Amino acid sequence: MAKIIGGIGTSHVPTIGVAYDKGKQNDPAWEPLFKGYKPVADWLAEKKPDALVFFYNDHATTFFFDLYPTFALGIGEQFEIADEGAGKRPLPPMRGNVDLSIHIAESLVNDEFDITTFQDRPIDHGCASPLPLLWPHAPDWPGVIVPIAINVLQFPIPTAKRCYKLGQALRRAIESYPEDLKVVVVGTGGLSHQVHGERAGFNNEEWDMEFLDLFVKNPEELTKLRHADYIRRGGAESVEQIMWLAMRGALEGEIRELHRNYYLATTTAMTVTLYEPA
Amino acid sequence: MNPQLAGLDDLEGTYVFDLHTSNRAMKLNRFLWKMIGTEARAHFSKDPEQAMTEAGLSDTEKDLVRRQDWIGLIRAGASFFVLEKFARVAQRTNLEVYAMMRGETFDEFMATRRVPECR
Ligand SMILES: [Fe+2]
């Protein structure tokens, strides 16, 4: 049977991808960010999971607002990394496991999570910005990803509680997969930031710390917050932190935080955390 | 009113992108979204007026695009996530767009950041 061995919370700021591609790993302004991923990358290299399930959001790249899925799961041997207006990134396509993705789709739908599925579509920085900081991509990625996109762009978006429940359903899906795979669940997004309007540039470090603490000790509390609460406390786009709660649902119960890096340099509180079941 | 969003009326400088906005500004958002395609980018660079007309933009929207009025576009219903695709075509970084939305110069905005060199 497949098993969830841990969880990762990570920002997916597009500039992380840009800085990575430009080789800014040792640039003093970027080093605290890249260094902060090292312990997580080391943990992954040691534990060698077969699959990373990504709860992430599309940024109107894979899908457009004329047909915008609330939850969508990707199926394919490969996932191209999308051109988001600045051309293609120098990275190989991300790898997928068709059988695993289909099993998860079947399990979720039979579990009353009527998820959309997508195939043959490129995926944007929601997955691709943090991935090379977690896994090496040369000669090829060491494992597969299962992308699960959550709409956090066009309201109504799912509630925090619904995301948590999706994580719980994902766990049932993973644990009913017959192969002995090791799986890590990744929740992407945040922390505090706002990227539109005159309030762009808003941050709230105090709230970010409270979120991270509640995330481990009392996630229930976070599932009770409304979108308006996230928007007010952490900035409009920080509402995407509900995707972390999907990861938390998959790790239901006590967890230990093995690592935390928080780097608020310009506009997004770039964060990476690592959890194991306690 | 979506109860998940109730109580934000006094929050200044924030424009929630919901289905009302999306429905109202569908053509504008589709136009901006298409900038992820190499052909659409080439077409726009070659003949921006023609590209905007084909996309069915209103005169007001065309004017906002011409002037690269980022905050104006947000107020007209653009989602930031398609706006940033157009920003790539306009050779503007997100940081520059944030500054302009706030009505600040780039240097003014960066002076408010903790690590301004991080770009
Ligand atoms: Fe995002």
mmCIF file of C-alpha atoms and ligand atoms in Angstrom:
data_model
loop_
_atom_site.group_PDB
_atom_site.id
_atom_site.type_symbol
_atom_site.label_atom_id
_atom_site.label_comp_id
_atom_site.label_asym_id
_atom_site.label_seq_id
_atom_site.Cartn_x
_atom_site.Cartn_y
_atom_site.Cartn_z
ATOM 1 C CA MET A 1 0.000 0.000 0.000
ATOM 2 C CA ALA A 2 1.123 3.535 -0.698
ATOM 3 C CA LYS A 3 1.885 5.746 2.251
ATOM 4 C CA ILE A 4 2.190 9.441 3.035
ATOM 5 C CA ILE A 5 5.556 10.014 4.687
ATOM 6 C CA GLY A 6 5.498 13.773 5.086
ATOM 7 C CA GLY A 7 4.324 17.177 4.018
ATOM 8 C CA ILE A 8 5.913 20.308 2.642
ATOM 9 C CA GLY A 9 4.552 23.841 2.683
ATOM 10 C CA THR A 10 6.090 26.184 0.157
ATOM 11 C CA SER A 11 5.570 29.512 -1.562
ATOM 12 C CA HIS A 12 5.295 29.389 -5.333
ATOM 13 C CA VAL A 13 6.318 32.950 -6.185
ATOM 14 C CA PRO A 14 7.195 33.137 -9.901
ATOM 15 C CA THR A 15 10.341 35.183 -9.208
ATOM 16 C CA ILE A 16 11.797 32.161 -7.383
ATOM 17 C CA GLY A 17 11.765 30.426 -10.765
ATOM 18 C CA VAL A 18 13.288 33.447 -12.480
ATOM 19 C CA ALA A 19 16.051 33.744 -9.865
ATOM 20 C CA TYR A 20 16.710 30.010 -10.153
ATOM 21 C CA ASP A 21 16.993 30.121 -13.938
ATOM 22 C CA LYS A 22 19.331 33.123 -13.718
ATOM 23 C CA GLY A 23 21.572 31.230 -11.274
ATOM 24 C CA LYS A 24 21.113 33.607 -8.330
ATOM 25 C CA GLN A 25 21.599 30.855 -5.727
ATOM 26 C CA ASN A 26 24.638 32.628 -4.251
ATOM 27 C CA ASP A 27 23.478 36.191 -4.738
ATOM 28 C CA PRO A 28 23.396 37.632 -1.172
ATOM 29 C CA ALA A 29 19.823 38.884 -1.640
ATOM 30 C CA TRP A 30 18.599 35.452 -2.732
ATOM 31 C CA GLU A 31 20.820 33.144 -0.711
ATOM 32 C CA PRO A 32 18.593 33.119 2.395
ATOM 33 C CA LEU A 33 15.789 31.793 0.221
ATOM 34 C CA PHE A 34 17.735 29.087 -1.593
ATOM 35 C CA LYS A 35 19.542 28.026 1.586
ATOM 36 C CA GLY A 36 16.196 27.669 3.289
ATOM 37 C CA TYR A 37 15.190 24.938 0.841
ATOM 38 C CA LYS A 38 18.367 22.933 1.333
ATOM 39 C CA PRO A 39 17.241 20.949 4.414
ATOM 40 C CA VAL A 40 14.017 20.044 2.624
ATOM 41 C CA ALA A 41 15.869 18.977 -0.513
ATOM 42 C CA ASP A 42 18.241 16.919 1.664
ATOM 43 C CA TRP A 43 15.310 15.255 3.424
ATOM 44 C CA LEU A 44 13.755 14.374 0.060
ATOM 45 C CA ALA A 45 17.086 13.012 -1.191
ATOM 46 C CA GLU A 46 17.306 10.836 1.905
ATOM 47 C CA LYS A 47 13.686 9.616 2.013
ATOM 48 C CA LYS A 48 13.390 9.197 -1.751
ATOM 49 C CA PRO A 49 9.636 9.518 -2.146
ATOM 50 C CA ASP A 50 8.224 8.133 -5.381
ATOM 51 C CA ALA A 51 5.666 10.870 -5.763
ATOM 52 C CA LEU A 52 4.941 14.426 -4.692
ATOM 53 C CA VAL A 53 1.272 15.324 -4.656
ATOM 54 C CA PHE A 54 1.022 19.059 -5.286
ATOM 55 C CA PHE A 55 -1.925 21.066 -4.034
ATOM 56 C CA TYR A 56 -1.280 24.166 -6.072
ATOM 57 C CA ASN A 57 -3.139 26.748 -8.024
ATOM 58 C CA ASP A 58 -3.172 27.493 -11.669
ATOM 59 C CA HIS A 59 -2.740 31.195 -12.458
ATOM 60 C CA ALA A 60 -5.030 31.335 -15.485
ATOM 61 C CA THR A 61 -2.505 29.465 -17.580
ATOM 62 C CA THR A 62 -3.731 25.883 -17.838
ATOM 63 C CA PHE A 63 -7.318 27.098 -17.593
ATOM 64 C CA PHE A 64 -9.077 30.323 -18.432
ATOM 65 C CA PHE A 65 -12.001 31.912 -16.589
ATOM 66 C CA ASP A 66 -14.511 30.753 -19.213
ATOM 67 C CA LEU A 67 -14.196 27.281 -17.692
ATOM 68 C CA TYR A 68 -12.402 27.376 -14.399
ATOM 69 C CA PRO A 69 -12.376 24.166 -12.353
ATOM 70 C CA THR A 70 -12.659 24.325 -8.574
ATOM 71 C CA PHE A 71 -10.526 21.207 -8.177
ATOM 72 C CA ALA A 72 -8.648 19.621 -11.079
ATOM 73 C CA LEU A 73 -6.263 16.689 -11.152
ATOM 74 C CA GLY A 74 -3.649 16.228 -13.862
ATOM 75 C CA ILE A 75 -3.099 12.906 -15.576
ATOM 76 C CA GLY A 76 -0.155 12.152 -17.839
ATOM 77 C CA GLU A 77 3.302 10.639 -18.261
ATOM 78 C CA GLN A 78 4.606 14.190 -18.516
ATOM 79 C CA PHE A 79 3.563 17.716 -17.704
ATOM 80 C CA GLU A 80 5.090 20.492 -19.772
ATOM 81 C CA ILE A 81 6.085 23.632 -17.906
ATOM 82 C CA ALA A 82 4.019 26.478 -19.291
ATOM 83 C CA ASP A 83 5.152 29.583 -21.108
ATOM 84 C CA GLU A 84 3.541 32.369 -19.071
ATOM 85 C CA GLY A 85 4.405 35.196 -21.375
ATOM 86 C CA ALA A 86 8.186 35.293 -21.018
ATOM 87 C CA GLY A 87 8.986 32.139 -22.991
ATOM 88 C CA LYS A 88 9.890 28.590 -21.995
ATOM 89 C CA ARG A 89 11.981 27.765 -18.933
ATOM 90 C CA PRO A 90 15.118 25.628 -19.298
ATOM 91 C CA LEU A 91 13.659 22.692 -17.376
ATOM 92 C CA PRO A 92 12.603 19.216 -18.467
ATOM 93 C CA PRO A 93 8.873 18.456 -18.338
ATOM 94 C CA MET A 94 7.677 17.246 -14.950
ATOM 95 C CA ARG A 95 6.977 13.518 -14.790
ATOM 96 C CA GLY A 96 3.667 11.903 -13.945
ATOM 97 C CA ASN A 97 2.350 8.446 -13.096
ATOM 98 C CA VAL A 98 -0.816 7.779 -15.072
ATOM 99 C CA ASP A 99 -2.019 4.845 -12.950
ATOM 100 C CA LEU A 100 -1.494 6.691 -9.693
ATOM 101 C CA SER A 101 -3.261 9.828 -10.926
ATOM 102 C CA ILE A 102 -6.189 7.793 -12.254
ATOM 103 C CA HIS A 103 -6.465 5.849 -9.013
ATOM 104 C CA ILE A 104 -6.603 9.108 -7.063
ATOM 105 C CA ALA A 105 -9.253 10.481 -9.444
ATOM 106 C CA GLU A 106 -11.353 7.326 -9.054
ATOM 107 C CA SER A 107 -10.972 7.268 -5.310
ATOM 108 C CA LEU A 108 -11.834 10.963 -4.894
ATOM 109 C CA VAL A 109 -14.915 10.762 -7.117
ATOM 110 C CA ASN A 110 -16.148 7.586 -5.433
ATOM 111 C CA ASP A 111 -15.562 9.394 -2.160
ATOM 112 C CA GLU A 112 -17.901 12.184 -3.362
ATOM 113 C CA PHE A 113 -15.133 14.634 -4.330
ATOM 114 C CA ASP A 114 -16.205 15.159 -7.935
ATOM 115 C CA ILE A 115 -12.912 16.407 -9.216
ATOM 116 C CA THR A 116 -12.224 17.609 -12.768
ATOM 117 C CA THR A 117 -9.383 15.900 -14.589
ATOM 118 C CA PHE A 118 -7.074 17.394 -17.198
ATOM 119 C CA GLN A 119 -4.600 15.882 -19.619
ATOM 120 C CA ASP A 120 -2.059 17.218 -22.079
ATOM 121 C CA ARG A 121 -1.965 20.694 -20.671
ATOM 122 C CA PRO A 122 1.081 22.660 -19.529
ATOM 123 C CA ILE A 123 1.361 23.629 -15.858
ATOM 124 C CA ASP A 124 2.550 27.012 -14.579
ATOM 125 C CA HIS A 125 4.657 28.336 -11.705
ATOM 126 C CA GLY A 126 2.131 27.105 -9.137
ATOM 127 C CA CYS A 127 4.042 23.797 -9.315
ATOM 128 C CA ALA A 128 7.091 24.677 -11.335
ATOM 129 C CA SER A 129 8.518 27.544 -9.284
ATOM 130 C CA PRO A 130 9.342 25.569 -6.089
ATOM 131 C CA LEU A 131 9.936 22.143 -7.682
ATOM 132 C CA PRO A 132 13.598 22.587 -8.750
ATOM 133 C CA LEU A 133 14.417 23.814 -5.239
ATOM 134 C CA LEU A 134 13.043 20.578 -3.839
ATOM 135 C CA TRP A 135 14.166 18.053 -6.435
ATOM 136 C CA PRO A 136 17.101 18.004 -8.856
ATOM 137 C CA HIS A 137 16.054 18.049 -12.507
ATOM 138 C CA ALA A 138 19.289 16.795 -14.079
ATOM 139 C CA PRO A 139 19.493 14.327 -15.696
ATOM 140 C CA ASP A 140 15.781 14.038 -14.934
ATOM 141 C CA TRP A 141 13.402 14.513 -12.000
ATOM 142 C CA PRO A 142 13.827 11.677 -9.463
ATOM 143 C CA GLY A 143 10.091 11.001 -9.159
ATOM 144 C CA VAL A 144 6.644 11.886 -10.340
ATOM 145 C CA ILE A 145 4.207 14.587 -9.382
ATOM 146 C CA VAL A 146 0.452 14.411 -9.009
ATOM 147 C CA PRO A 147 -0.828 17.921 -9.663
ATOM 148 C CA ILE A 148 -4.082 18.898 -7.977
ATOM 149 C CA ALA A 149 -5.113 22.428 -8.881
ATOM 150 C CA ILE A 150 -7.390 24.400 -6.587
ATOM 151 C CA ASN A 151 -9.207 27.514 -7.756
ATOM 152 C CA VAL A 152 -8.079 30.423 -5.598
ATOM 153 C CA LEU A 153 -8.439 33.031 -8.354
ATOM 154 C CA GLN A 154 -12.074 33.411 -9.300
ATOM 155 C CA PHE A 155 -14.536 33.596 -6.407
ATOM 156 C CA PRO A 156 -16.399 31.564 -5.265
ATOM 157 C CA ILE A 157 -13.362 29.485 -4.336
ATOM 158 C CA PRO A 158 -13.568 26.449 -2.036
ATOM 159 C CA THR A 159 -13.683 27.104 1.685
ATOM 160 C CA ALA A 160 -10.697 26.431 3.918
ATOM 161 C CA LYS A 161 -12.614 23.547 5.432
ATOM 162 C CA ARG A 162 -13.370 22.017 2.041
ATOM 163 C CA CYS A 163 -9.669 22.067 1.201
ATOM 164 C CA TYR A 164 -8.875 20.311 4.467
ATOM 165 C CA LYS A 165 -11.458 17.646 3.618
ATOM 166 C CA LEU A 166 -9.948 17.229 0.173
ATOM 167 C CA GLY A 167 -6.672 16.433 1.894
ATOM 168 C CA GLN A 168 -8.373 13.836 4.060
ATOM 169 C CA ALA A 169 -9.889 12.276 0.946
ATOM 170 C CA LEU A 170 -6.485 12.310 -0.740
ATOM 171 C CA ARG A 171 -5.084 10.328 2.147
ATOM 172 C CA ARG A 172 -7.759 7.659 1.695
ATOM 173 C CA ALA A 173 -6.903 7.591 -1.993
ATOM 174 C CA ILE A 174 -3.177 7.188 -1.360
ATOM 175 C CA GLU A 175 -3.640 4.547 1.306
ATOM 176 C CA SER A 176 -5.832 2.475 -0.985
ATOM 177 C CA TYR A 177 -3.266 2.402 -3.810
ATOM 178 C CA PRO A 178 -1.939 -1.161 -4.052
ATOM 179 C CA GLU A 179 1.694 -0.358 -4.851
ATOM 180 C CA ASP A 180 4.160 0.377 -2.019
ATOM 181 C CA LEU A 181 4.840 3.967 -2.970
ATOM 182 C CA LYS A 182 6.179 6.663 -0.680
ATOM 183 C CA VAL A 183 4.277 9.890 -1.120
ATOM 184 C CA VAL A 184 4.916 13.430 0.108
ATOM 185 C CA VAL A 185 2.129 15.981 -0.022
ATOM 186 C CA VAL A 186 2.999 19.558 -0.908
ATOM 187 C CA GLY A 187 0.800 22.556 -0.167
ATOM 188 C CA THR A 188 1.857 25.639 -2.085
ATOM 189 C CA GLY A 189 1.206 29.361 -1.837
ATOM 190 C CA GLY A 190 1.568 32.293 0.503
ATOM 191 C CA LEU A 191 2.417 33.394 2.956
ATOM 192 C CA SER A 192 1.234 36.998 3.354
ATOM 193 C CA HIS A 193 1.164 38.992 0.137
ATOM 194 C CA GLN A 194 -1.023 41.071 -2.090
ATOM 195 C CA VAL A 195 -0.224 41.590 -5.745
ATOM 196 C CA HIS A 196 -3.055 43.758 -7.020
ATOM 197 C CA GLY A 197 -4.569 47.142 -6.296
ATOM 198 C CA GLU A 198 -3.191 50.009 -4.229
ATOM 199 C CA ARG A 199 -2.816 47.574 -1.338
ATOM 200 C CA ALA A 200 -0.199 45.616 -3.323
ATOM 201 C CA GLY A 201 2.850 44.955 -1.198
ATOM 202 C CA PHE A 202 0.894 44.300 1.991
ATOM 203 C CA ASN A 203 2.481 41.858 4.467
ATOM 204 C CA ASN A 204 1.784 40.725 7.993
ATOM 205 C CA GLU A 205 4.605 38.803 9.598
ATOM 206 C CA GLU A 206 2.818 38.475 12.904
ATOM 207 C CA TRP A 207 -0.109 36.730 11.259
ATOM 208 C CA ASP A 208 2.231 34.544 9.197
ATOM 209 C CA MET A 209 3.843 33.265 12.411
ATOM 210 C CA GLU A 210 0.453 32.676 13.976
ATOM 211 C CA PHE A 211 -0.655 30.778 10.879
ATOM 212 C CA LEU A 212 2.429 28.554 10.966
ATOM 213 C CA ASP A 213 1.916 27.776 14.651
ATOM 214 C CA LEU A 214 -1.789 27.062 14.308
ATOM 215 C CA PHE A 215 -1.033 24.967 11.266
ATOM 216 C CA VAL A 216 0.797 22.449 13.428
ATOM 217 C CA LYS A 217 -1.110 22.719 16.701
ATOM 218 C CA ASN A 218 -4.642 23.629 15.796
ATOM 219 C CA PRO A 219 -5.450 23.473 12.087
ATOM 220 C CA GLU A 220 -9.166 23.259 12.936
ATOM 221 C CA GLU A 221 -8.999 26.918 13.849
ATOM 222 C CA LEU A 222 -7.644 27.774 10.404
ATOM 223 C CA THR A 223 -10.369 25.805 8.653
ATOM 224 C CA LYS A 224 -12.967 27.983 10.387
ATOM 225 C CA LEU A 225 -11.627 31.225 8.934
ATOM 226 C CA ARG A 226 -13.480 32.786 6.025
ATOM 227 C CA HIS A 227 -11.777 33.989 2.863
ATOM 228 C CA ALA A 228 -12.353 37.553 4.035
ATOM 229 C CA ASP A 229 -10.312 36.799 7.165
ATOM 230 C CA TYR A 230 -7.347 35.578 5.126
ATOM 231 C CA ILE A 231 -7.618 38.557 2.755
ATOM 232 C CA ARG A 232 -7.701 41.062 5.584
ATOM 233 C CA ARG A 233 -4.955 39.469 7.676
ATOM 234 C CA GLY A 234 -2.495 38.350 5.030
ATOM 235 C CA GLY A 235 -3.346 40.305 1.879
ATOM 236 C CA ALA A 236 -5.740 39.395 -0.921
ATOM 237 C CA GLU A 237 -3.682 36.687 -2.586
ATOM 238 C CA SER A 238 -2.679 35.061 0.702
ATOM 239 C CA VAL A 239 -6.088 33.406 0.590
ATOM 240 C CA GLU A 240 -4.253 30.716 -1.402
ATOM 241 C CA GLN A 241 -2.944 29.436 1.944
ATOM 242 C CA ILE A 242 -6.092 27.325 2.031
ATOM 243 C CA MET A 243 -4.037 24.990 -0.186
ATOM 244 C CA TRP A 244 -1.723 24.378 2.756
ATOM 245 C CA LEU A 245 -4.801 23.173 4.610
ATOM 246 C CA ALA A 246 -5.375 20.542 1.935
ATOM 247 C CA MET A 247 -1.881 19.240 2.708
ATOM 248 C CA ARG A 248 -2.655 19.407 6.432
ATOM 249 C CA GLY A 249 -5.804 17.343 5.914
ATOM 250 C CA ALA A 250 -3.710 14.654 4.240
ATOM 251 C CA LEU A 251 -1.447 14.589 7.320
ATOM 252 C CA GLU A 252 -4.373 14.595 9.729
ATOM 253 C CA GLY A 253 -3.421 14.160 13.368
ATOM 254 C CA GLU A 254 -0.281 15.195 15.175
ATOM 255 C CA ILE A 255 2.626 16.405 13.108
ATOM 256 C CA ARG A 256 6.128 17.619 13.810
ATOM 257 C CA GLU A 257 7.645 20.616 12.097
ATOM 258 C CA LEU A 258 11.151 19.595 11.073
ATOM 259 C CA HIS A 259 12.097 22.764 9.280
ATOM 260 C CA ARG A 260 10.932 26.311 8.700
ATOM 261 C CA ASN A 261 12.428 29.063 6.590
ATOM 262 C CA TYR A 262 10.742 32.446 6.315
ATOM 263 C CA TYR A 263 12.147 35.120 4.056
ATOM 264 C CA LEU A 264 10.191 38.286 3.482
ATOM 265 C CA ALA A 265 12.392 40.188 1.065
ATOM 266 C CA THR A 266 10.153 42.259 -1.174
ATOM 267 C CA THR A 267 6.471 41.453 -1.489
ATOM 268 C CA THR A 268 5.732 37.820 -0.658
ATOM 269 C CA ALA A 269 6.685 36.181 2.612
ATOM 270 C CA MET A 270 8.575 33.324 0.960
ATOM 271 C CA THR A 271 8.278 30.324 3.217
ATOM 272 C CA VAL A 272 9.176 26.666 3.219
ATOM 273 C CA THR A 273 8.320 24.151 5.910
ATOM 274 C CA LEU A 274 8.706 20.412 6.364
ATOM 275 C CA TYR A 275 6.459 18.130 8.406
ATOM 276 C CA GLU A 276 6.406 14.513 9.415
ATOM 277 C CA PRO A 277 3.608 12.623 11.128
ATOM 278 C CA ALA A 278 4.378 12.716 14.862
ATOM 279 C CA MET B 1 -23.204 38.592 -1.446
ATOM 280 C CA ASN B 2 -20.849 35.677 -0.948
ATOM 281 C CA PRO B 3 -20.707 35.242 2.856
ATOM 282 C CA GLN B 4 -17.096 34.095 2.611
ATOM 283 C CA LEU B 5 -16.255 37.600 1.391
ATOM 284 C CA ALA B 6 -18.597 39.698 3.500
ATOM 285 C CA GLY B 7 -17.092 42.526 5.510
ATOM 286 C CA LEU B 8 -14.392 43.680 3.123
ATOM 287 C CA ASP B 9 -16.079 46.889 1.989
ATOM 288 C CA ASP B 10 -13.794 49.107 4.032
ATOM 289 C CA LEU B 11 -10.637 47.382 2.810
ATOM 290 C CA GLU B 12 -9.091 49.898 0.471
ATOM 291 C CA GLY B 13 -7.062 49.106 -2.602
ATOM 292 C CA THR B 14 -8.450 45.586 -2.949
ATOM 293 C CA TYR B 15 -10.608 44.429 -5.871
ATOM 294 C CA VAL B 16 -11.940 40.939 -5.340
ATOM 295 C CA PHE B 17 -12.097 39.016 -8.607
ATOM 296 C CA ASP B 18 -15.393 37.163 -8.505
ATOM 297 C CA LEU B 19 -17.776 35.853 -11.135
ATOM 298 C CA HIS B 20 -19.488 39.248 -11.404
ATOM 299 C CA THR B 21 -16.203 40.907 -12.350
ATOM 300 C CA SER B 22 -15.148 37.983 -14.505
ATOM 301 C CA ASN B 23 -18.400 38.016 -16.426
ATOM 302 C CA ARG B 24 -18.243 41.768 -16.929
ATOM 303 C CA ALA B 25 -14.625 41.817 -18.098
ATOM 304 C CA MET B 26 -14.425 38.497 -19.965
ATOM 305 C CA LYS B 27 -13.141 39.976 -23.227
ATOM 306 C CA LEU B 28 -10.494 42.065 -21.549
ATOM 307 C CA ASN B 29 -9.283 39.127 -19.480
ATOM 308 C CA ARG B 30 -9.240 36.800 -22.473
ATOM 309 C CA PHE B 31 -7.205 39.333 -24.429
ATOM 310 C CA LEU B 32 -4.642 39.584 -21.603
ATOM 311 C CA TRP B 33 -4.635 35.826 -21.060
ATOM 312 C CA LYS B 34 -3.801 35.129 -24.703
ATOM 313 C CA MET B 35 -0.405 36.780 -24.213
ATOM 314 C CA ILE B 36 0.897 33.390 -23.072
ATOM 315 C CA GLY B 37 0.781 32.344 -26.727
ATOM 316 C CA THR B 38 3.707 33.224 -28.992
ATOM 317 C CA GLU B 39 1.359 33.969 -31.896
ATOM 318 C CA ALA B 40 -0.817 36.330 -29.885
ATOM 319 C CA ARG B 41 2.282 38.116 -28.622
ATOM 320 C CA ALA B 42 3.655 38.510 -32.135
ATOM 321 C CA HIS B 43 0.296 39.709 -33.432
ATOM 322 C CA PHE B 44 0.002 42.272 -30.657
ATOM 323 C CA SER B 45 3.536 43.607 -31.163
ATOM 324 C CA LYS B 46 2.931 43.941 -34.888
ATOM 325 C CA ASP B 47 -0.471 45.585 -34.772
ATOM 326 C CA PRO B 48 -1.755 46.330 -31.275
ATOM 327 C CA GLU B 49 -4.847 48.217 -32.494
ATOM 328 C CA GLN B 50 -5.927 45.377 -34.744
ATOM 329 C CA ALA B 51 -5.308 42.825 -31.975
ATOM 330 C CA MET B 52 -7.416 44.805 -29.509
ATOM 331 C CA THR B 53 -10.238 45.291 -31.990
ATOM 332 C CA GLU B 54 -10.292 41.584 -32.820
ATOM 333 C CA ALA B 55 -10.474 40.830 -29.101
ATOM 334 C CA GLY B 56 -13.587 43.008 -28.861
ATOM 335 C CA LEU B 57 -12.183 45.481 -26.335
ATOM 336 C CA SER B 58 -14.189 48.627 -25.626
ATOM 337 C CA ASP B 59 -12.679 52.035 -26.316
ATOM 338 C CA THR B 60 -12.044 52.539 -22.609
ATOM 339 C CA GLU B 61 -10.289 49.178 -22.339
ATOM 340 C CA LYS B 62 -8.189 49.863 -25.426
ATOM 341 C CA ASP B 63 -7.093 53.140 -23.934
ATOM 342 C CA LEU B 64 -6.083 51.493 -20.650
ATOM 343 C CA VAL B 65 -4.029 48.926 -22.551
ATOM 344 C CA ARG B 66 -2.403 51.608 -24.730
ATOM 345 C CA ARG B 67 -1.381 53.613 -21.686
ATOM 346 C CA GLN B 68 -0.424 50.490 -19.714
ATOM 347 C CA ASP B 69 -2.576 51.849 -16.912
ATOM 348 C CA TRP B 70 -2.221 48.915 -14.546
ATOM 349 C CA ILE B 71 -4.460 50.155 -11.757
ATOM 350 C CA GLY B 72 -6.999 51.293 -14.342
ATOM 351 C CA LEU B 73 -7.040 47.807 -15.832
ATOM 352 C CA ILE B 74 -7.556 46.246 -12.400
ATOM 353 C CA ARG B 75 -10.442 48.629 -11.752
ATOM 354 C CA ALA B 76 -11.875 47.735 -15.155
ATOM 355 C CA GLY B 77 -12.029 44.119 -13.997
ATOM 356 C CA ALA B 78 -8.730 42.579 -15.076
ATOM 357 C CA SER B 79 -7.448 39.724 -12.964
ATOM 358 C CA PHE B 80 -3.871 40.376 -11.887
ATOM 359 C CA PHE B 81 -2.945 36.892 -13.064
ATOM 360 C CA VAL B 82 -3.657 37.672 -16.684
ATOM 361 C CA LEU B 83 -2.436 41.244 -16.285
ATOM 362 C CA GLU B 84 1.007 39.905 -15.392
ATOM 363 C CA LYS B 85 1.113 38.019 -18.683
ATOM 364 C CA PHE B 86 0.619 41.305 -20.493
ATOM 365 C CA ALA B 87 3.250 42.881 -18.229
ATOM 366 C CA ARG B 88 5.787 40.380 -19.621
ATOM 367 C CA VAL B 89 4.938 41.539 -23.146
ATOM 368 C CA ALA B 90 5.210 45.169 -22.013
ATOM 369 C CA GLN B 91 8.633 44.305 -20.526
ATOM 370 C CA ARG B 92 7.565 45.249 -17.022
ATOM 371 C CA THR B 93 8.430 43.215 -13.949
ATOM 372 C CA ASN B 94 5.790 42.499 -11.340
ATOM 373 C CA LEU B 95 7.625 44.766 -8.892
ATOM 374 C CA GLU B 96 7.348 47.637 -11.364
ATOM 375 C CA VAL B 97 3.648 46.915 -11.817
ATOM 376 C CA TYR B 98 3.081 46.900 -8.038
ATOM 377 C CA ALA B 99 4.770 50.290 -7.734
ATOM 378 C CA MET B 100 2.652 51.760 -10.517
ATOM 379 C CA MET B 101 -0.556 50.347 -9.049
ATOM 380 C CA ARG B 102 0.332 52.038 -5.778
ATOM 381 C CA GLY B 103 1.020 55.306 -7.584
ATOM 382 C CA GLU B 104 4.679 55.280 -6.591
ATOM 383 C CA THR B 105 7.899 55.408 -8.530
ATOM 384 C CA PHE B 106 9.844 52.170 -8.600
ATOM 385 C CA ASP B 107 12.503 53.556 -6.265
ATOM 386 C CA GLU B 108 9.920 54.843 -3.807
ATOM 387 C CA PHE B 109 8.261 51.457 -3.709
ATOM 388 C CA MET B 110 11.490 49.508 -3.355
ATOM 389 C CA ALA B 111 12.543 51.763 -0.486
ATOM 390 C CA THR B 112 9.594 50.349 1.464
ATOM 391 C CA ARG B 113 10.874 46.756 1.023
ATOM 392 C CA ARG B 114 13.141 44.862 3.429
ATOM 393 C CA VAL B 115 15.593 43.542 0.842
ATOM 394 C CA PRO B 116 15.247 45.817 -2.195
ATOM 395 C CA GLU B 117 18.121 44.009 -3.940
ATOM 396 C CA CYS B 118 16.072 40.828 -4.054
ATOM 397 C CA ARG B 119 14.754 41.067 -7.603
HETATM 398 FE FE FE C 1 -0.446 31.738 -6.470
#
